[in-house]
Amino acid sequence: MSSSGSKWMVWFLLAVLFLFSFSVIAAADETSYDKGTAAYKKKDFNKAVEYLEQYVGQKPDPHAYYLLGYAHYKLKNHAESAKYFKQAYVIDPNLSPQALK
């Protein structure tokens, strides 16, 4: 194999590894959100809070903040609930509970 062919192969492999690493990170983000919503649907609000707080720590998503607000509300953590609802509306002032269903 020629020197230019070897360099091309190395760059190609590095590019593939680089793209793969981003897909793994994105999958991890989706997993914490998915786990949080699944826990919420099962009425395991403590687990929902745990997963959703992890998710919003990585990605400020208004829907996740909104669901996190409801999970805290269900746990009677009203101050925390209000904080997360406010954060959801700061990111997306047009957020509607209907859009989350």
Tab-separated table of N, CA and C in Angstrom:
chain	number	residue	atom	x	y	z
A	1	MET	N	0.854	-1.176	0.000
A	1	MET	CA	0.000	0.000	0.000
A	1	MET	C	0.896	1.233	0.000
A	2	SER	N	0.536	2.217	-0.751
A	2	SER	CA	1.341	3.432	-0.849
A	2	SER	C	1.179	4.287	0.401
A	3	SER	N	2.077	5.227	0.549
A	3	SER	CA	2.043	6.118	1.706
A	3	SER	C	0.769	6.958	1.735
A	4	SER	N	0.338	7.444	0.557
A	4	SER	CA	-0.889	8.253	0.523
A	4	SER	C	-2.120	7.396	0.810
A	5	GLY	N	-2.069	6.128	0.379
A	5	GLY	CA	-3.183	5.216	0.681
A	5	GLY	C	-3.275	4.925	2.164
A	6	SER	N	-2.132	4.778	2.825
A	6	SER	CA	-2.106	4.534	4.270
A	6	SER	C	-2.635	5.739	5.032
A	7	LYS	N	-2.220	6.919	4.615
A	7	LYS	CA	-2.696	8.134	5.276
A	7	LYS	C	-4.202	8.286	5.121
A	8	TRP	N	-4.697	7.983	3.926
A	8	TRP	CA	-6.133	8.093	3.683
A	8	TRP	C	-6.890	7.140	4.594
A	9	MET	N	-6.382	5.894	4.738
A	9	MET	CA	-7.042	4.889	5.575
A	9	MET	C	-7.031	5.320	7.044
A	10	VAL	N	-5.921	5.869	7.508
A	10	VAL	CA	-5.832	6.335	8.895
A	10	VAL	C	-6.834	7.453	9.137
A	11	TRP	N	-6.913	8.425	8.233
A	11	TRP	CA	-7.859	9.532	8.382
A	11	TRP	C	-9.299	9.035	8.345
A	12	PHE	N	-9.546	8.073	7.465
A	12	PHE	CA	-10.891	7.510	7.378
A	12	PHE	C	-11.278	6.843	8.692
A	13	LEU	N	-10.394	6.018	9.252
A	13	LEU	CA	-10.674	5.340	10.520
A	13	LEU	C	-10.845	6.333	11.669
A	14	LEU	N	-10.032	7.366	11.689
A	14	LEU	CA	-10.180	8.392	12.725
A	14	LEU	C	-11.527	9.105	12.609
A	15	ALA	N	-11.946	9.384	11.391
A	15	ALA	CA	-13.240	10.042	11.179
A	15	ALA	C	-14.388	9.156	11.648
A	16	VAL	N	-14.294	7.866	11.344
A	16	VAL	CA	-15.344	6.927	11.768
A	16	VAL	C	-15.393	6.857	13.288
A	17	LEU	N	-14.244	6.747	13.929
A	17	LEU	CA	-14.205	6.706	15.396
A	17	LEU	C	-14.748	7.988	16.009
A	18	PHE	N	-14.420	9.120	15.421
A	18	PHE	CA	-14.908	10.409	15.893
A	18	PHE	C	-16.433	10.470	15.821
A	19	LEU	N	-16.993	10.071	14.693
A	19	LEU	CA	-18.451	10.086	14.533
A	19	LEU	C	-19.118	9.078	15.461
A	20	PHE	N	-18.521	7.933	15.648
A	20	PHE	CA	-19.071	6.925	16.541
A	20	PHE	C	-19.121	7.430	17.976
A	21	SER	N	-18.086	8.151	18.402
A	21	SER	CA	-18.058	8.650	19.774
A	21	SER	C	-19.206	9.612	20.033
A	22	PHE	N	-19.574	10.447	19.054
A	22	PHE	CA	-20.702	11.360	19.229
A	22	PHE	C	-22.023	10.613	19.278
A	23	SER	N	-22.164	9.550	18.514
A	23	SER	CA	-23.414	8.793	18.544
A	23	SER	C	-23.591	8.089	19.874
A	24	VAL	N	-22.503	7.635	20.490
A	24	VAL	CA	-22.580	7.005	21.808
A	24	VAL	C	-23.013	8.019	22.850
A	25	ILE	N	-22.469	9.230	22.807
A	25	ILE	CA	-22.852	10.286	23.752
A	25	ILE	C	-24.323	10.646	23.572
A	26	ALA	N	-24.775	10.786	22.332
A	26	ALA	CA	-26.182	11.109	22.070
A	26	ALA	C	-27.088	10.003	22.566
A	27	ALA	N	-26.702	8.755	22.392
A	27	ALA	CA	-27.513	7.631	22.864
A	27	ALA	C	-27.619	7.648	24.382
A	28	ALA	N	-26.552	8.017	25.066
A	28	ALA	CA	-26.584	8.094	26.525
A	28	ALA	C	-27.560	9.167	26.978
A	29	ASP	N	-27.586	10.314	26.291
A	29	ASP	CA	-28.529	11.376	26.622
A	29	ASP	C	-29.960	10.900	26.444
A	30	GLU	N	-30.238	10.261	25.334
A	30	GLU	CA	-31.581	9.778	25.068
A	30	GLU	C	-31.989	8.736	26.102
A	31	THR	N	-31.067	7.931	26.520
A	31	THR	CA	-31.383	6.894	27.484
A	31	THR	C	-31.835	7.484	28.815
A	32	SER	N	-31.151	8.505	29.318
A	32	SER	CA	-31.563	9.077	30.596
A	32	SER	C	-32.934	9.742	30.478
A	33	TYR	N	-33.220	10.371	29.344
A	33	TYR	CA	-34.546	10.962	29.138
A	33	TYR	C	-35.600	9.859	29.037
A	34	ASP	N	-35.297	8.825	28.258
A	34	ASP	CA	-36.240	7.721	28.105
A	34	ASP	C	-36.511	7.021	29.433
A	35	LYS	N	-35.457	6.817	30.211
A	35	LYS	CA	-35.631	6.196	31.526
A	35	LYS	C	-36.453	7.090	32.439
A	36	GLY	N	-36.219	8.388	32.352
A	36	GLY	CA	-36.977	9.328	33.176
A	36	GLY	C	-38.450	9.343	32.829
A	37	THR	N	-38.759	9.357	31.539
A	37	THR	CA	-40.168	9.353	31.140
A	37	THR	C	-40.834	8.014	31.469
A	38	ALA	N	-40.088	6.924	31.317
A	38	ALA	CA	-40.642	5.610	31.658
A	38	ALA	C	-40.926	5.527	33.156
A	39	ALA	N	-40.004	6.029	33.974
A	39	ALA	CA	-40.206	6.024	35.425
A	39	ALA	C	-41.409	6.892	35.795
A	40	TYR	N	-41.553	8.031	35.145
A	40	TYR	CA	-42.692	8.913	35.414
A	40	TYR	C	-44.005	8.202	35.090
A	41	LYS	N	-44.056	7.529	33.956
A	41	LYS	CA	-45.278	6.817	33.563
A	41	LYS	C	-45.614	5.692	34.536
A	42	LYS	N	-44.581	5.118	35.173
A	42	LYS	CA	-44.793	4.067	36.169
A	42	LYS	C	-45.067	4.648	37.555
A	43	LYS	N	-45.112	5.975	37.631
A	43	LYS	CA	-45.337	6.710	38.877
A	43	LYS	C	-44.198	6.539	39.882
A	44	ASP	N	-43.005	6.240	39.366
A	44	ASP	CA	-41.805	6.197	40.199
A	44	ASP	C	-41.134	7.564	40.065
A	45	PHE	N	-41.693	8.533	40.782
A	45	PHE	CA	-41.285	9.917	40.615
A	45	PHE	C	-39.871	10.188	41.117
A	46	ASN	N	-39.429	9.457	42.133
A	46	ASN	CA	-38.049	9.632	42.597
A	46	ASN	C	-37.054	9.244	41.510
A	47	LYS	N	-37.284	8.115	40.852
A	47	LYS	CA	-36.408	7.690	39.749
A	47	LYS	C	-36.522	8.655	38.575
A	48	ALA	N	-37.721	9.114	38.306
A	48	ALA	CA	-37.918	10.068	37.212
A	48	ALA	C	-37.089	11.320	37.453
A	49	VAL	N	-37.119	11.826	38.683
A	49	VAL	CA	-36.339	13.008	39.033
A	49	VAL	C	-34.852	12.726	38.829
A	50	GLU	N	-34.403	11.587	39.287
A	50	GLU	CA	-32.986	11.228	39.163
A	50	GLU	C	-32.540	11.236	37.696
A	51	TYR	N	-33.279	10.544	36.843
A	51	TYR	CA	-32.900	10.452	35.430
A	51	TYR	C	-33.052	11.788	34.701
A	52	LEU	N	-34.129	12.486	34.976
A	52	LEU	CA	-34.367	13.749	34.269
A	52	LEU	C	-33.382	14.834	34.697
A	53	GLU	N	-33.004	14.850	35.968
A	53	GLU	CA	-31.988	15.816	36.400
A	53	GLU	C	-30.652	15.518	35.721
A	54	GLN	N	-30.344	14.246	35.568
A	54	GLN	CA	-29.130	13.858	34.852
A	54	GLN	C	-29.203	14.348	33.399
A	55	TYR	N	-30.343	14.180	32.791
A	55	TYR	CA	-30.517	14.571	31.391
A	55	TYR	C	-30.404	16.078	31.195
A	56	VAL	N	-31.116	16.843	32.010
A	56	VAL	CA	-31.075	18.298	31.824
A	56	VAL	C	-29.716	18.876	32.203
A	57	GLY	N	-28.949	18.152	33.003
A	57	GLY	CA	-27.592	18.577	33.298
A	57	GLY	C	-26.699	18.519	32.073
A	58	GLN	N	-27.066	17.656	31.127
A	58	GLN	CA	-26.300	17.508	29.898
A	58	GLN	C	-26.920	18.274	28.735
A	59	LYS	N	-28.232	18.390	28.768
A	59	LYS	CA	-28.930	19.019	27.646
A	59	LYS	C	-30.140	19.781	28.179
A	60	PRO	N	-30.134	21.099	28.105
A	60	PRO	CA	-31.284	21.873	28.607
A	60	PRO	C	-32.475	21.763	27.652
A	61	ASP	N	-33.338	20.824	27.923
A	61	ASP	CA	-34.499	20.527	27.082
A	61	ASP	C	-35.759	20.984	27.814
A	62	PRO	N	-36.554	21.869	27.209
A	62	PRO	CA	-37.728	22.385	27.925
A	62	PRO	C	-38.741	21.297	28.286
A	63	HIS	N	-38.885	20.286	27.439
A	63	HIS	CA	-39.826	19.205	27.746
A	63	HIS	C	-39.360	18.398	28.958
A	64	ALA	N	-38.058	18.166	29.050
A	64	ALA	CA	-37.517	17.439	30.195
A	64	ALA	C	-37.675	18.258	31.471
A	65	TYR	N	-37.422	19.572	31.390
A	65	TYR	CA	-37.620	20.433	32.558
A	65	TYR	C	-39.085	20.420	33.000
A	66	TYR	N	-39.975	20.442	32.041
A	66	TYR	CA	-41.401	20.460	32.361
A	66	TYR	C	-41.811	19.166	33.069
A	67	LEU	N	-41.362	18.032	32.533
A	67	LEU	CA	-41.679	16.746	33.149
A	67	LEU	C	-41.025	16.640	34.525
A	68	LEU	N	-39.834	17.178	34.649
A	68	LEU	CA	-39.149	17.203	35.935
A	68	LEU	C	-39.939	18.034	36.950
A	69	GLY	N	-40.515	19.123	36.480
A	69	GLY	CA	-41.368	19.933	37.345
A	69	GLY	C	-42.571	19.148	37.840
A	70	TYR	N	-43.197	18.387	36.953
A	70	TYR	CA	-44.340	17.569	37.366
A	70	TYR	C	-43.935	16.448	38.312
A	71	ALA	N	-42.785	15.841	38.081
A	71	ALA	CA	-42.326	14.785	38.985
A	71	ALA	C	-42.122	15.349	40.390
A	72	HIS	N	-41.505	16.527	40.475
A	72	HIS	CA	-41.334	17.154	41.789
A	72	HIS	C	-42.690	17.537	42.392
A	73	TYR	N	-43.606	17.982	41.571
A	73	TYR	CA	-44.944	18.318	42.051
A	73	TYR	C	-45.616	17.088	42.672
A	74	LYS	N	-45.487	15.948	42.001
A	74	LYS	CA	-46.086	14.706	42.510
A	74	LYS	C	-45.451	14.288	43.834
A	75	LEU	N	-44.179	14.661	44.033
A	75	LEU	CA	-43.487	14.355	45.285
A	75	LEU	C	-43.715	15.427	46.346
A	76	LYS	N	-44.545	16.416	46.018
A	76	LYS	CA	-44.877	17.533	46.903
A	76	LYS	C	-43.669	18.428	47.196
A	77	ASN	N	-42.738	18.461	46.258
A	77	ASN	CA	-41.594	19.375	46.328
A	77	ASN	C	-41.960	20.611	45.502
A	78	HIS	N	-42.826	21.429	46.047
A	78	HIS	CA	-43.413	22.518	45.267
A	78	HIS	C	-42.410	23.591	44.858
A	79	ALA	N	-41.453	23.890	45.708
A	79	ALA	CA	-40.450	24.902	45.340
A	79	ALA	C	-39.591	24.396	44.179
A	80	GLU	N	-39.179	23.138	44.256
A	80	GLU	CA	-38.399	22.545	43.160
A	80	GLU	C	-39.240	22.471	41.893
A	81	SER	N	-40.489	22.115	42.050
A	81	SER	CA	-41.403	22.019	40.918
A	81	SER	C	-41.499	23.361	40.197
A	82	ALA	N	-41.711	24.416	40.950
A	82	ALA	CA	-41.834	25.754	40.358
A	82	ALA	C	-40.546	26.156	39.646
A	83	LYS	N	-39.410	25.801	40.230
A	83	LYS	CA	-38.117	26.135	39.632
A	83	LYS	C	-37.983	25.477	38.249
A	84	TYR	N	-38.356	24.215	38.147
A	84	TYR	CA	-38.209	23.505	36.867
A	84	TYR	C	-39.258	23.949	35.845
A	85	PHE	N	-40.469	24.242	36.293
A	85	PHE	CA	-41.469	24.780	35.358
A	85	PHE	C	-40.981	26.111	34.786
A	86	LYS	N	-40.450	26.961	35.661
A	86	LYS	CA	-39.947	28.263	35.210
A	86	LYS	C	-38.822	28.076	34.195
A	87	GLN	N	-37.911	27.146	34.469
A	87	GLN	CA	-36.795	26.902	33.555
A	87	GLN	C	-37.300	26.432	32.193
A	88	ALA	N	-38.331	25.600	32.186
A	88	ALA	CA	-38.909	25.127	30.922
A	88	ALA	C	-39.447	26.296	30.111
A	89	TYR	N	-40.144	27.215	30.781
A	89	TYR	CA	-40.731	28.362	30.078
A	89	TYR	C	-39.694	29.413	29.689
A	90	VAL	N	-38.577	29.469	30.410
A	90	VAL	CA	-37.496	30.383	30.018
A	90	VAL	C	-36.912	29.920	28.686
A	91	ILE	N	-36.741	28.616	28.542
A	91	ILE	CA	-36.175	28.068	27.306
A	91	ILE	C	-37.181	28.152	26.164
A	92	ASP	N	-38.439	27.822	26.458
A	92	ASP	CA	-39.481	27.828	25.416
A	92	ASP	C	-40.753	28.453	25.976
A	93	PRO	N	-40.931	29.761	25.785
A	93	PRO	CA	-42.112	30.448	26.334
A	93	PRO	C	-43.435	29.946	25.745
A	94	ASN	N	-43.389	29.270	24.619
A	94	ASN	CA	-44.604	28.763	23.988
A	94	ASN	C	-44.897	27.313	24.347
A	95	LEU	N	-44.187	26.779	25.321
A	95	LEU	CA	-44.375	25.387	25.720
A	95	LEU	C	-45.805	25.183	26.211
A	96	SER	N	-46.389	24.114	25.740
A	96	SER	CA	-47.770	23.788	26.121
A	96	SER	C	-47.833	22.379	26.681
A	97	PRO	N	-48.599	22.172	27.754
A	97	PRO	CA	-48.751	20.804	28.261
A	97	PRO	C	-49.315	19.854	27.202
A	98	GLN	N	-50.127	20.356	26.293
A	98	GLN	CA	-50.688	19.510	25.233
A	98	GLN	C	-49.602	18.985	24.303
A	99	ALA	N	-48.546	19.765	24.099
A	99	ALA	CA	-47.468	19.355	23.198
A	99	ALA	C	-46.683	18.187	23.788
A	100	LEU	N	-46.787	17.973	25.083
A	100	LEU	CA	-46.022	16.911	25.740
A	100	LEU	C	-46.726	15.560	25.682
A	101	LYS	N	-47.985	15.546	25.325
A	101	LYS	CA	-48.744	14.272	25.319
A	101	LYS	C	-48.512	13.491	24.083
